[in-house]
mmCIF file of C-alpha atoms and ligand atoms in Angstrom:
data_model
loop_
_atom_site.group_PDB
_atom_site.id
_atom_site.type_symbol
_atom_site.label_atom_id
_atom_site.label_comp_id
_atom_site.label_asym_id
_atom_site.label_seq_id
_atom_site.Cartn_x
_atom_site.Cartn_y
_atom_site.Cartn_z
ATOM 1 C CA UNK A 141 0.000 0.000 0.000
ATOM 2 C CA UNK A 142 1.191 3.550 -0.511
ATOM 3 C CA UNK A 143 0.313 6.897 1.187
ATOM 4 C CA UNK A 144 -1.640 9.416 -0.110
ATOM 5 C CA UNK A 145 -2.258 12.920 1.165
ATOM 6 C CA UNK A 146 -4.924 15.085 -0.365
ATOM 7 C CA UNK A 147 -4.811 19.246 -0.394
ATOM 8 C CA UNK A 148 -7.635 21.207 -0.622
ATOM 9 C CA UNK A 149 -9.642 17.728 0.384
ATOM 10 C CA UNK A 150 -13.075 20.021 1.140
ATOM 11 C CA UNK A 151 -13.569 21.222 -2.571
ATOM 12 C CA UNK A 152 -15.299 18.858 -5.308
ATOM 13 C CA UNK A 153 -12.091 17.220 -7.298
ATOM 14 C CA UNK A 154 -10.572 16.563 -3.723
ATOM 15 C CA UNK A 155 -13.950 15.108 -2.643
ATOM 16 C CA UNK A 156 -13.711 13.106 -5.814
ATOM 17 C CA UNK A 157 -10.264 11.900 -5.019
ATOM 18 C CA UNK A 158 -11.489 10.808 -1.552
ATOM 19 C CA UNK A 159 -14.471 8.454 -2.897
ATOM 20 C CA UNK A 160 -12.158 7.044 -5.830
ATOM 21 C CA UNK A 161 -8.866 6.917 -3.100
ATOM 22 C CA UNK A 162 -11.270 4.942 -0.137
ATOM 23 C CA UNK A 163 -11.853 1.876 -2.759
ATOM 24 C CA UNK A 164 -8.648 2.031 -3.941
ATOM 25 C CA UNK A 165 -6.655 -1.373 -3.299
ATOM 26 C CA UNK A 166 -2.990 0.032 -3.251
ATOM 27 C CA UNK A 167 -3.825 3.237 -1.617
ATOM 28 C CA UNK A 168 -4.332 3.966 2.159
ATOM 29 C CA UNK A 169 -5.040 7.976 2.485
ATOM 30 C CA UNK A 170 -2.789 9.337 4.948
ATOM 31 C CA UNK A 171 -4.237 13.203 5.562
ATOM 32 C CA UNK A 172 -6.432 15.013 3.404
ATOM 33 C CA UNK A 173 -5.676 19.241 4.300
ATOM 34 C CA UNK A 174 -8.259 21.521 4.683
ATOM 35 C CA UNK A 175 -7.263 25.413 5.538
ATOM 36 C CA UNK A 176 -10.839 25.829 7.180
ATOM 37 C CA UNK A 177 -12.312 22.175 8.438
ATOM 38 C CA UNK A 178 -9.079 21.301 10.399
ATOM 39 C CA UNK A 179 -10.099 18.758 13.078
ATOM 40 C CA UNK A 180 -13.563 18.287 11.616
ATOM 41 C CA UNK A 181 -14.735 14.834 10.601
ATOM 42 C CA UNK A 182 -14.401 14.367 6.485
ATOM 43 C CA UNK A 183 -17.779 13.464 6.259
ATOM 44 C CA UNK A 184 -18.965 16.898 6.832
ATOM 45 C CA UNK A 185 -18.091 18.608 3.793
ATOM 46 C CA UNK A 186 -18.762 14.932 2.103
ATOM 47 C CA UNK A 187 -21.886 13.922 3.873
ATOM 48 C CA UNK A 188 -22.312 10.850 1.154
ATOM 49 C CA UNK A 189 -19.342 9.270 2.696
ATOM 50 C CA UNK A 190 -20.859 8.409 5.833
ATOM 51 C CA UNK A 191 -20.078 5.243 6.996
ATOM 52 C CA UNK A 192 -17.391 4.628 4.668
ATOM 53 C CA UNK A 193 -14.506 6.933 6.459
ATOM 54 C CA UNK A 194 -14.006 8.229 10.044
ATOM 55 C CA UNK A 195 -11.080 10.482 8.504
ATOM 56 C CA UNK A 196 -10.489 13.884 10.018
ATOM 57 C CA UNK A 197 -9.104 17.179 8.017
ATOM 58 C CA UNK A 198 -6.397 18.097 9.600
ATOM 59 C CA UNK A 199 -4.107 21.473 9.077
ATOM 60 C CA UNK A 200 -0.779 19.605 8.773
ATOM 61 C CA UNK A 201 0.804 17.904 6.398
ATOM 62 C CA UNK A 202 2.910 14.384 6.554
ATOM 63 C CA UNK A 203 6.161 15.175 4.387
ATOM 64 C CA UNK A 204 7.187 11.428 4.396
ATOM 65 C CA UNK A 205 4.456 10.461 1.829
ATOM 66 C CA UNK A 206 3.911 9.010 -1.640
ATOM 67 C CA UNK A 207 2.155 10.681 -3.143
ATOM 68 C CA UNK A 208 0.547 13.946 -2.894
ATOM 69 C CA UNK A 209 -2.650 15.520 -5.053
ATOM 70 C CA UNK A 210 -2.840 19.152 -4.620
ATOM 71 C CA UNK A 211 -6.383 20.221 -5.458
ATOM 72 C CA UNK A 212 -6.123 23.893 -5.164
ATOM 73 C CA UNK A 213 -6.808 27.162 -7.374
ATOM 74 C CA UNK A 214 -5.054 28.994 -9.318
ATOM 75 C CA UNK A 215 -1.881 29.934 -8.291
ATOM 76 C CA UNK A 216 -2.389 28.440 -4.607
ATOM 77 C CA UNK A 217 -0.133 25.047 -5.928
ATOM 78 C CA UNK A 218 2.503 27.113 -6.208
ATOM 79 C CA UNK A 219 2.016 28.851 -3.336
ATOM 80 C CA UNK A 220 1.488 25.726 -0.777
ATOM 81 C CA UNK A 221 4.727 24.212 -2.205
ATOM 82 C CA UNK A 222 6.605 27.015 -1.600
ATOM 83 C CA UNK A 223 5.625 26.802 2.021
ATOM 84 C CA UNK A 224 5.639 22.807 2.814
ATOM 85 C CA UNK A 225 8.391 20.536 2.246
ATOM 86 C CA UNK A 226 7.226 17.264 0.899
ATOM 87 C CA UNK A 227 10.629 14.484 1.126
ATOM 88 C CA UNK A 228 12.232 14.269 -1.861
ATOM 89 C CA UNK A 229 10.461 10.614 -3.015
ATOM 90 C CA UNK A 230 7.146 12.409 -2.767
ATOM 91 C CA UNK A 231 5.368 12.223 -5.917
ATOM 92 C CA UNK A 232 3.244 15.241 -6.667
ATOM 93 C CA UNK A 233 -0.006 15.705 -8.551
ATOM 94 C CA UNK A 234 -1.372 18.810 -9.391
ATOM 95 C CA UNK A 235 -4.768 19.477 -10.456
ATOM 96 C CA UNK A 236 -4.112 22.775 -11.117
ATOM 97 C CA UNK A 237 -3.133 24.941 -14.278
ATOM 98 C CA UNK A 238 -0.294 26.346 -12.528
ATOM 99 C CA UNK A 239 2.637 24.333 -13.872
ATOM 100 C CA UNK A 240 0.258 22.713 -17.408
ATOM 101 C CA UNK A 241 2.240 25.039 -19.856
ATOM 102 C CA UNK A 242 5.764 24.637 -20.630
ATOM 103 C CA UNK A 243 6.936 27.739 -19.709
ATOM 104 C CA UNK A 244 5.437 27.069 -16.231
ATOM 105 C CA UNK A 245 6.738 23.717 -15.882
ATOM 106 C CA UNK A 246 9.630 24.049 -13.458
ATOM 107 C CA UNK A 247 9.503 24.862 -9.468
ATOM 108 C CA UNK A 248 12.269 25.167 -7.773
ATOM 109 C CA UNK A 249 13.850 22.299 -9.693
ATOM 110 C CA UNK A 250 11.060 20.080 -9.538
ATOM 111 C CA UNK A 251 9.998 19.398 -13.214
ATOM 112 C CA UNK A 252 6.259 19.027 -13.735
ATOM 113 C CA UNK A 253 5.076 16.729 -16.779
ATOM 114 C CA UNK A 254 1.368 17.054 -18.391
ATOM 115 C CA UNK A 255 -0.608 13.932 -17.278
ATOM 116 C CA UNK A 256 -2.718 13.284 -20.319
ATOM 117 C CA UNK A 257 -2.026 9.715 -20.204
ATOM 118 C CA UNK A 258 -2.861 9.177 -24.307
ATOM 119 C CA UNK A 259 -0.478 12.059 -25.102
ATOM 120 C CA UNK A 260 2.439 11.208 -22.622
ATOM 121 C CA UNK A 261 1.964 7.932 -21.302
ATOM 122 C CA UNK A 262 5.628 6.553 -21.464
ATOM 123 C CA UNK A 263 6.922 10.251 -19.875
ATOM 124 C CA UNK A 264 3.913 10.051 -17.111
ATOM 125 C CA UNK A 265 5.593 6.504 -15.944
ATOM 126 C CA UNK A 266 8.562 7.863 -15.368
ATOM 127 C CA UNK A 267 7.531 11.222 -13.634
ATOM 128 C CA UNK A 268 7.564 12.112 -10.172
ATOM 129 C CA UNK A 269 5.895 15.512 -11.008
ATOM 130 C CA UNK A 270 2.616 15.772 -12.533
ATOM 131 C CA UNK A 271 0.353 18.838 -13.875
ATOM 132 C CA UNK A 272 -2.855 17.383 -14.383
ATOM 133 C CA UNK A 273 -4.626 18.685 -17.454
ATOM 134 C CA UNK A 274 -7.678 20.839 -17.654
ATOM 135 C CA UNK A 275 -11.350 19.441 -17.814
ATOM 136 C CA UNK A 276 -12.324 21.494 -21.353
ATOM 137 C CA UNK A 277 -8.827 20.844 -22.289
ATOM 138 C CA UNK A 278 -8.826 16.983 -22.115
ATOM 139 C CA UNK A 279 -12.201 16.885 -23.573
ATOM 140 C CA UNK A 280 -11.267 19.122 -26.660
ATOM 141 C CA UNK A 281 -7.505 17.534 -26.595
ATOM 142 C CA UNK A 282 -8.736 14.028 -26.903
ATOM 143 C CA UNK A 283 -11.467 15.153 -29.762
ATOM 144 C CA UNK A 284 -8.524 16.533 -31.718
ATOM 145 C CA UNK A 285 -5.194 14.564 -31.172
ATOM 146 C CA UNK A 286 -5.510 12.285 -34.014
ATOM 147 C CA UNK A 287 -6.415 15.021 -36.621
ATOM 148 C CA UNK A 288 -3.081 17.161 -35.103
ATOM 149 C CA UNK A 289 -0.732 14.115 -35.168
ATOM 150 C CA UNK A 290 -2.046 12.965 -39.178
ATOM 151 C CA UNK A 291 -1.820 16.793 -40.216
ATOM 152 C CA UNK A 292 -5.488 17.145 -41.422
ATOM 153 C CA UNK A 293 -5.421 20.246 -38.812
ATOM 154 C CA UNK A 294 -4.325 23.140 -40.848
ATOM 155 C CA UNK A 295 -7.636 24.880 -41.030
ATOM 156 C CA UNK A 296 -9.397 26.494 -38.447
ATOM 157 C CA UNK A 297 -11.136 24.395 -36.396
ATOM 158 C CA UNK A 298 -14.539 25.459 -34.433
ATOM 159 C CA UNK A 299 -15.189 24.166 -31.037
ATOM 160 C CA UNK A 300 -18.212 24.154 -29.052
ATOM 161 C CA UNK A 301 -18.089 22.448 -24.953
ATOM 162 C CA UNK A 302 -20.790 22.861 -22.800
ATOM 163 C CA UNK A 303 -19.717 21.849 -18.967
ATOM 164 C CA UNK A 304 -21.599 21.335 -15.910
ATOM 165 C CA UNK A 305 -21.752 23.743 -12.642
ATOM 166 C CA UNK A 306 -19.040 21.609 -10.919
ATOM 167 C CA UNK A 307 -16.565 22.540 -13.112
ATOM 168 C CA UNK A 308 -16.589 25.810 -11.756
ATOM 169 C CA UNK A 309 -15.776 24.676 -7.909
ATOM 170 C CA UNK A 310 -17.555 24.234 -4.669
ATOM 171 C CA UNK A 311 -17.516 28.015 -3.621
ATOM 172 C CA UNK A 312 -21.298 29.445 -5.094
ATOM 173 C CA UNK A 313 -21.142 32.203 -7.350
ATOM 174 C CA UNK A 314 -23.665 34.595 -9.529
ATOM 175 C CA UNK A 315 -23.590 31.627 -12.220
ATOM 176 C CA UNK A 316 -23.795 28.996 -10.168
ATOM 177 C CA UNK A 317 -26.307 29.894 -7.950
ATOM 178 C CA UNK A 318 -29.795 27.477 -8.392
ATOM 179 C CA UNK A 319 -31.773 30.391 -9.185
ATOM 180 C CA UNK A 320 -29.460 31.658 -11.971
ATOM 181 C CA UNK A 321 -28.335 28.353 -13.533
ATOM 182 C CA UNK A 322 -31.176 26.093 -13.553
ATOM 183 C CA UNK A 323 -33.438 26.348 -16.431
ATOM 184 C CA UNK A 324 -30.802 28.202 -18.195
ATOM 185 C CA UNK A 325 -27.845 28.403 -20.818
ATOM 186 C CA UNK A 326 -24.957 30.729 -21.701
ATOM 187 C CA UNK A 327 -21.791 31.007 -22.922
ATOM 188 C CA UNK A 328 -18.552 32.615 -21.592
ATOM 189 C CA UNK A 329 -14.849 34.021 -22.322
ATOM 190 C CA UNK A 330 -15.486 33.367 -26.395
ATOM 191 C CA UNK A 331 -12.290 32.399 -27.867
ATOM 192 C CA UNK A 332 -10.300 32.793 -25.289
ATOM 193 C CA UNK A 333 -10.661 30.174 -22.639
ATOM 194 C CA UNK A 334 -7.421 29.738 -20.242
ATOM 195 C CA UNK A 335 -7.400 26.289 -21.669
ATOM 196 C CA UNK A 336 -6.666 27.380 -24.981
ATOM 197 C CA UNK A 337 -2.814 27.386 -23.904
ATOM 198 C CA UNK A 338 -2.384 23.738 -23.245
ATOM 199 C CA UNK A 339 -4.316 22.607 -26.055
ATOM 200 C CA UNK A 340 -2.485 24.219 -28.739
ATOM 201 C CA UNK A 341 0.864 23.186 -26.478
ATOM 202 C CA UNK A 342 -0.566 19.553 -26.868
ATOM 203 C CA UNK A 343 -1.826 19.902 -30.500
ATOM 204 C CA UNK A 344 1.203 21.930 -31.543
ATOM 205 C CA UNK A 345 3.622 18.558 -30.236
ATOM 206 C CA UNK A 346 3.375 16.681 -33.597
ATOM 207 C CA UNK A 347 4.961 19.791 -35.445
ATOM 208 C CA UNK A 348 2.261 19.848 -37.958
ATOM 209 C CA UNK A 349 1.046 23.273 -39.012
ATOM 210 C CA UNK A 350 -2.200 23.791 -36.969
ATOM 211 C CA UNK A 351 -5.174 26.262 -38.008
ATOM 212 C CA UNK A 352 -6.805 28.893 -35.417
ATOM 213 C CA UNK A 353 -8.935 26.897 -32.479
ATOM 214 C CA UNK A 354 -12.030 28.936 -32.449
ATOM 215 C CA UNK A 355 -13.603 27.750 -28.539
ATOM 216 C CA UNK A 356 -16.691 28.789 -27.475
ATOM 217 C CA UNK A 357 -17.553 27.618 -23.622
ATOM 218 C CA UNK A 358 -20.925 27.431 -22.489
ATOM 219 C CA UNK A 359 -22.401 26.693 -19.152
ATOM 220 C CA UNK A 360 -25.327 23.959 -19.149
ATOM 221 C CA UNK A 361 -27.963 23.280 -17.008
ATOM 222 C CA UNK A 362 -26.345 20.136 -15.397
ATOM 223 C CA UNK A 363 -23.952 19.437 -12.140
ATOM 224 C CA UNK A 364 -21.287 17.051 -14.105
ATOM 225 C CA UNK A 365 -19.541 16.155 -17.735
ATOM 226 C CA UNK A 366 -18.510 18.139 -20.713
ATOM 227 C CA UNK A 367 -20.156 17.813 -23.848
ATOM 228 C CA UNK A 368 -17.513 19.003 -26.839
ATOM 229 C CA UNK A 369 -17.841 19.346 -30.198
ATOM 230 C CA UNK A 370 -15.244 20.450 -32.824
ATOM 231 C CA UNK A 371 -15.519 20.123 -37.074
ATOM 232 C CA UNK A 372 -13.021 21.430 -39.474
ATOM 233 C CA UNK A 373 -12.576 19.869 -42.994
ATOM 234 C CA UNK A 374 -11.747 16.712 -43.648
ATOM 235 C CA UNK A 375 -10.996 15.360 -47.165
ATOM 236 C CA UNK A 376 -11.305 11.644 -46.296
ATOM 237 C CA UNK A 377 -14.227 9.285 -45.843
ATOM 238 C CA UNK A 378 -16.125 8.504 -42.592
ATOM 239 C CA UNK A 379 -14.622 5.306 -42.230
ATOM 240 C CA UNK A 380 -11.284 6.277 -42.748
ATOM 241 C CA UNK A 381 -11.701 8.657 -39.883
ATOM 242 C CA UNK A 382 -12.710 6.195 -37.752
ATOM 243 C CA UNK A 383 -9.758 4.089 -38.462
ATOM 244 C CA UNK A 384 -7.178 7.132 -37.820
ATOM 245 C CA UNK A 385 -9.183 7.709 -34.499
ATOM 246 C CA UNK A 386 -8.957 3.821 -33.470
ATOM 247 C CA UNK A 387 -5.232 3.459 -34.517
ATOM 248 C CA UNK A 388 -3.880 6.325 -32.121
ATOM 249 C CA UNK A 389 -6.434 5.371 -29.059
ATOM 250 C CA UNK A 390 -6.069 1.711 -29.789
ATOM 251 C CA UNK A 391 -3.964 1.490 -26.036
ATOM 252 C CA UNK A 392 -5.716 3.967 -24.485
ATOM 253 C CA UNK A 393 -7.194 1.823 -21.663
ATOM 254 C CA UNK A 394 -9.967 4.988 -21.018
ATOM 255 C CA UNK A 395 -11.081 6.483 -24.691
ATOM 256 C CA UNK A 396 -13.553 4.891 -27.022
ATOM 257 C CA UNK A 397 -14.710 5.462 -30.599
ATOM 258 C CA UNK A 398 -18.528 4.998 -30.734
ATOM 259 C CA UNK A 399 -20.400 4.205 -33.798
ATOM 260 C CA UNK A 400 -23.439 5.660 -32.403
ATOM 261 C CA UNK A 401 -24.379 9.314 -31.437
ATOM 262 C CA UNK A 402 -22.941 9.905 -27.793
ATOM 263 C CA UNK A 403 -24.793 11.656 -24.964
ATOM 264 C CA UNK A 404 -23.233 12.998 -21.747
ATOM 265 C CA UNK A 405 -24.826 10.570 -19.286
ATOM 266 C CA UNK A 406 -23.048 7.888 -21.026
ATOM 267 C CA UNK A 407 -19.494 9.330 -19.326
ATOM 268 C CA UNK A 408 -20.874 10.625 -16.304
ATOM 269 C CA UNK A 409 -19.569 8.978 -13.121
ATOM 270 C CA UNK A 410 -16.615 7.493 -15.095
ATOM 271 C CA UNK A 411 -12.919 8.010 -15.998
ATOM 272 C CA UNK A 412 -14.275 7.350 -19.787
ATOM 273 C CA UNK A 413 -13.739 9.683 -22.874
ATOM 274 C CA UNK A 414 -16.420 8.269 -25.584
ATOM 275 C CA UNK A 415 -15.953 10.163 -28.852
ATOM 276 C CA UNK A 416 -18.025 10.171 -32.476
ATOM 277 C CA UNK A 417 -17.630 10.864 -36.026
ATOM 278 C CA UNK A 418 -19.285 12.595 -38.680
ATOM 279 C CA UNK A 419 -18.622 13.498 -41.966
ATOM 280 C CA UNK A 420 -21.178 15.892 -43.371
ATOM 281 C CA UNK A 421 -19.813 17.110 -47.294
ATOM 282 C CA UNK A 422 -16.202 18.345 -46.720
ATOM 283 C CA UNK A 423 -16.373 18.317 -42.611
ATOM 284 C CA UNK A 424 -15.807 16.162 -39.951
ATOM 285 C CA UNK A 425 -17.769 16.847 -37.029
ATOM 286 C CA UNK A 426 -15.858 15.836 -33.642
ATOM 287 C CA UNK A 427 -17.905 14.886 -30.441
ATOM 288 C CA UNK A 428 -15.835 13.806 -27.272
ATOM 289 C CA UNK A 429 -17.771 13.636 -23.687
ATOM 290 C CA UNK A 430 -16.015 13.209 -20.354
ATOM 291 C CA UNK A 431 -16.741 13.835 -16.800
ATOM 292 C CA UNK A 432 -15.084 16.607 -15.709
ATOM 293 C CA UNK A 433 -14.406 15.495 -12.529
ATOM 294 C CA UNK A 434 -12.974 12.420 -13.014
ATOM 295 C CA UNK A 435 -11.842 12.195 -16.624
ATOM 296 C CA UNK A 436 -11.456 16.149 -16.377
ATOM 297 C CA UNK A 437 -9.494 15.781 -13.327
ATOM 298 C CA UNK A 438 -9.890 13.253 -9.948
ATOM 299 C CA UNK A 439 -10.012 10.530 -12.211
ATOM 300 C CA UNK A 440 -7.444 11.243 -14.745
ATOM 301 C CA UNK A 441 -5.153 12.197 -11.439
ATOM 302 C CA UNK A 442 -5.589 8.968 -10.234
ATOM 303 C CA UNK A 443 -4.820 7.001 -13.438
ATOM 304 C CA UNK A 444 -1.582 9.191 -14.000
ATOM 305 C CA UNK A 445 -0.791 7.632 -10.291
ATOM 306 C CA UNK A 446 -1.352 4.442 -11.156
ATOM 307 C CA UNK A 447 0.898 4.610 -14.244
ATOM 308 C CA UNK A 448 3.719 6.528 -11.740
ATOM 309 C CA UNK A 449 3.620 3.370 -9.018
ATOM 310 C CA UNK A 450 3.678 0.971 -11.979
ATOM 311 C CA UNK A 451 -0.261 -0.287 -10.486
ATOM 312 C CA UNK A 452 -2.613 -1.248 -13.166
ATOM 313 C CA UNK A 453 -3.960 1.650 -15.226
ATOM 314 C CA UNK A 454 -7.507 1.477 -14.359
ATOM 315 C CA UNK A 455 -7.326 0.506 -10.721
ATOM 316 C CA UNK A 456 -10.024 2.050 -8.591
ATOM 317 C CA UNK A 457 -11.291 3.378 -11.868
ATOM 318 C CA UNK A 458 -13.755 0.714 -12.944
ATOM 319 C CA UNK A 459 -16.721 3.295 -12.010
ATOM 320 C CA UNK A 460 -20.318 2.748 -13.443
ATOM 321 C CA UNK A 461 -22.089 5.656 -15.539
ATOM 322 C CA UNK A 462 -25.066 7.504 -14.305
ATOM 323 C CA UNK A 463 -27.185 6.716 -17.240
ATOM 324 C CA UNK A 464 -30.216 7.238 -16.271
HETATM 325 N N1 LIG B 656 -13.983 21.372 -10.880
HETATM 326 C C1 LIG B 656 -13.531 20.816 -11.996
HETATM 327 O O1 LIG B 656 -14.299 20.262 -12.810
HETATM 328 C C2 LIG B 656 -12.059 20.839 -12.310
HETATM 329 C C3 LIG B 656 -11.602 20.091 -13.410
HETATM 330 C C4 LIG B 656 -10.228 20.114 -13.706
HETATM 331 C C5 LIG B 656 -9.362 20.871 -12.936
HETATM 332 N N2 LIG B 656 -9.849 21.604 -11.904
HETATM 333 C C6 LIG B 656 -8.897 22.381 -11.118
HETATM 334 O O2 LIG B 656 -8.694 21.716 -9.894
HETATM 335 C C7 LIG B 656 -8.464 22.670 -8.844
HETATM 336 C C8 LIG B 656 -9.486 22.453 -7.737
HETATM 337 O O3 LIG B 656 -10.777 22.602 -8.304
HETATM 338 P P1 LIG B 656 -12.101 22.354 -7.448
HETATM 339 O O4 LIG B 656 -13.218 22.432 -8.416
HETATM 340 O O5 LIG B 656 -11.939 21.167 -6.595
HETATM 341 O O6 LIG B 656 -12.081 23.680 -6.544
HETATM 342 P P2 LIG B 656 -12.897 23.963 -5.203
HETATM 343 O O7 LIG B 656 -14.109 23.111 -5.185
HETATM 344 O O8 LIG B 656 -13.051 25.424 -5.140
HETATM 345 O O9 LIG B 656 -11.919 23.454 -4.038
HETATM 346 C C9 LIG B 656 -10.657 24.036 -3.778
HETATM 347 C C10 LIG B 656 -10.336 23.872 -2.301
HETATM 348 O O10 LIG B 656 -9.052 24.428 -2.066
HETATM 349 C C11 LIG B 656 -8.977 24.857 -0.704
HETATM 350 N N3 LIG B 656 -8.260 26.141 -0.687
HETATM 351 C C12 LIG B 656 -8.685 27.333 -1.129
HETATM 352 N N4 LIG B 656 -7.710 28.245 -1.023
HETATM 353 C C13 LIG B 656 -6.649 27.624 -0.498
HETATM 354 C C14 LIG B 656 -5.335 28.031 -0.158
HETATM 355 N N5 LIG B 656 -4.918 29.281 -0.361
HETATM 356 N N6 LIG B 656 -4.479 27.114 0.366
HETATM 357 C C15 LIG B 656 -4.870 25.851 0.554
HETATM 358 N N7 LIG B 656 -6.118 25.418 0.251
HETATM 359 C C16 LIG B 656 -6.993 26.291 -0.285
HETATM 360 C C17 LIG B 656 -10.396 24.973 -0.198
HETATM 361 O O11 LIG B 656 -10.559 23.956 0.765
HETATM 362 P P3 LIG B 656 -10.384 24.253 2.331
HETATM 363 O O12 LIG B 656 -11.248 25.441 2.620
HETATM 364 O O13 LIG B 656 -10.872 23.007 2.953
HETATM 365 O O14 LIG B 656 -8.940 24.502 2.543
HETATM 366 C C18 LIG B 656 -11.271 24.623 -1.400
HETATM 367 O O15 LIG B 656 -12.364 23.807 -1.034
HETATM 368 C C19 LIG B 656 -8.606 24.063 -9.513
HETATM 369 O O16 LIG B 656 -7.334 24.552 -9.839
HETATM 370 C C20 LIG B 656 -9.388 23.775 -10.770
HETATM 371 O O17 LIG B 656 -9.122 24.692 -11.806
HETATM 372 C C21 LIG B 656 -11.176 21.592 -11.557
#
C-alpha cells in the first residue's frame, strides 16, 4: 500500500479523489488538508461518505508520503509548495493549471510533466511531477489529437463544450447559484478560454502546421460532464476517420470510438472519454464527452498515479455511468 495525502480535500475534485482513493486497493489515504475544516470529521463537507470513512481534516501535512494531489486554485499550488516541504520521493499531482504550460513547468527544480495519459503515457511513468490537465482541455484535446498528429489540422477548427456547474468549484457564485443556472444556458470568455494554452501546447507537439482553435464555452444546465464538439474539414471518408481515431487510441485503456451518437450521461460517473464521427460534405464533425471530474481531473489524477507506481492503469477506476 502507498500513502496518499490530499490538499484542498473540502472542494469537489478533492472530494472526488477521496471516494475514488477509499476503494482504492494500493492506496491507504494518509491526511487530506483543509485550511478551514481542520479537526472536523471528512464526512462533513462529504456527507455521502458516511459510513465509509471516520477520517479527520487536519491542518498539517505528513512530508514522508507518496504521493501527494494538490487540489487547489489557481496559483495556490505554487504557493502551498513554496511553504511545505514534501521528502524528496514524494510524488506530486497537481490538479491545477499552474505548472500545465511549458513555460510554467519548473519549481524550484522540480519538473512538472502534463498527465494526459494518451499524449504522454511513457513520460507520465517515469515522472515524479505531474500537472494534471484541464477538464475542457482533455475533452477538446482528446477530440482533436488524431487530426493534429495525421496533419489534417491546418484549417481552423470550431469548437463548441458545454460543462456542468461543478466545473466551476464548490464556492457558489452569480452563475452557479440554483436560481441563476437552472433552467438556463450561456456562454462565456469566447475564444479565449485559459485552456486554450495547453491545447495548442498539446496539439502543436506533432509539429504539424495547426489552423486557429475557435472555442466557445458554455455553461449547461447540469452538475457534471462536458459535452464538446469540434468540425473542421476533412478530405477523407467517414470510415477512414474512424480508423485514424482507433489506430492512435487503440492502447488507451480509457477512450472509445462509438459508432453511435454519444450523450453525456453515457461518461458521467466514469474516468471514460467516448468520442463520435461525422462526416457531413467536406467536414468532420468531432464529439468527445467526459466527466469533468474524473476524466477532467480526480479521475485522470488517479490514473496518472497508477501509471507513476507501476499499479494497473484502471485501478479504482472501474466506475459505473449515471445513465439514467
Ligand atoms: N472542478 C472541476 O471540474 C475541475 C476540473 C479540472 C481541474 N480543476 C482544477 O482543480 C483545482 C481544484 O478545483 P475544485 O473544483 O476542486 O475547486 P474547489 O471546489 O473550489 O476546491 C478548492 C479547495 O481548495 C482549498 N483552498 C482554497 N484556497 C486555499 C489556499 N490558499 N491554500 C490551501 N487550500 C486552499 C479549499 O478547501 P479548504 O477550505 O478546505 O482549505 C477549497 O475547497 C482548480 O485549480 C481547478 O481549476 C477543476
Amino acid at each position: 500500500m502507498i500513502k496518499a495525502g490530499i490538499i484542498g480535500g473540502s472542494g469537489y475534485t478533492g472530494g472526488e479523489l477521496i471516494r475514488i482513493l477509499l476503494n482504492h486497493p494500493e492506496v491507504e489515504i494518509d491526511f487530506v488538508y483543509s485550511t478551514t475544516r481542520a479537526g472536523k470529521q471528512v464526512t462533513t463537507a462529504h456527507p455521502d461518505l458516511l459510513g465509509l470513512t471516520h477520517l479527520e481534516f487536519t491542518g498539517k501535512v505528513n512530508p514522508n508520503i507518496d504521493v501527494v494531489f494538490l487540489c487547489l486554485g489557481h496559483g495556490n499550488s505554487t504557493q502551498f509548495l513554496k511553504e511545505h516541504q514534501f521528502s524528496k520521493d514524494t510524488k506530486i499531482i497537481d490538479l491545477s493549471n499552474d505548472f500545465r504550460l511549458q513555460a510554467d513547468a519548473v519549481l524550484d527544480g522540480k519538473k512538472f510533466v502534463y498527465g494526459l495519459p494518451e499524449l504522454k503515457k511513457e513520460e507520465i511513468q517515469k515522472a515524479k511531477y505531474i500537472a494534471n490537465p484541464g477538464c475542457f482541455a482533455t475533452a477538446i484535446q482528446l477530440a482533436l489529437l488524431p487530426m493534429a498528429q495525421s496533419d489534417f489540422l491546418q484549417n481552423d477548427v470550431h469548437i463548441n463544450a458545454m460543462t456542468g456547474s461543478t466545473g466551476a468549484g464548490v464556492s457558489p457564485s452569480a452563475t452557479s447559484h440554483f436560481s441563476w443556472r437552472n433552467n438556463n444556458i450561456s456562454w462565456y470568455k469566447p475564444f479565449t478560454h485559459q485552456h486554450l494554452e495547453e491545447i495548442n501546447e498539446s496539439l502543436n507537439s506533432f509539429e504539424n502546421d495547426i489552423g486557429e482553435l475557435f472555442f466557445l464555452p458554455n455553461r449547461g444546465n447540469f452538475t457534471r460532464g462536458i459535452l464538446a464538439t469540434a468540425y473542421s474539414p476533412f478530405e477523407g471518408s467517414e470510415a477512414e476517420a474512424i480508423e485514424l481515431y482507433q489506430n492512435f487510441y487503440a492502447d488507451a485503456i480509457f477512450t472509445h470510438i462509438a459508432s453511435d451518437a454519444i450523450h453525456l450521461k453515457q461518461v458521467v460517473n466514469t474516468n471514460q472519454c467516448h468520442i463520435h464521427l461525422h462526416k457531413y460534405k467536406n467536414i468532420l464533425l468531432i464529439t468527445s464527452a467526459i466527466d469533468n471530474l474524473l476524466k477532467g481531473a480526480s479521475g485522470q489524477a488517479v490514473q496518472n498515479m497508477n501509471l507513476m507506481f507501476g499499479f494497473q492503469e484502471d485501478l479504482g477506476l472501474q466506475l459505473k455511468a449515471g445513465v439514467f
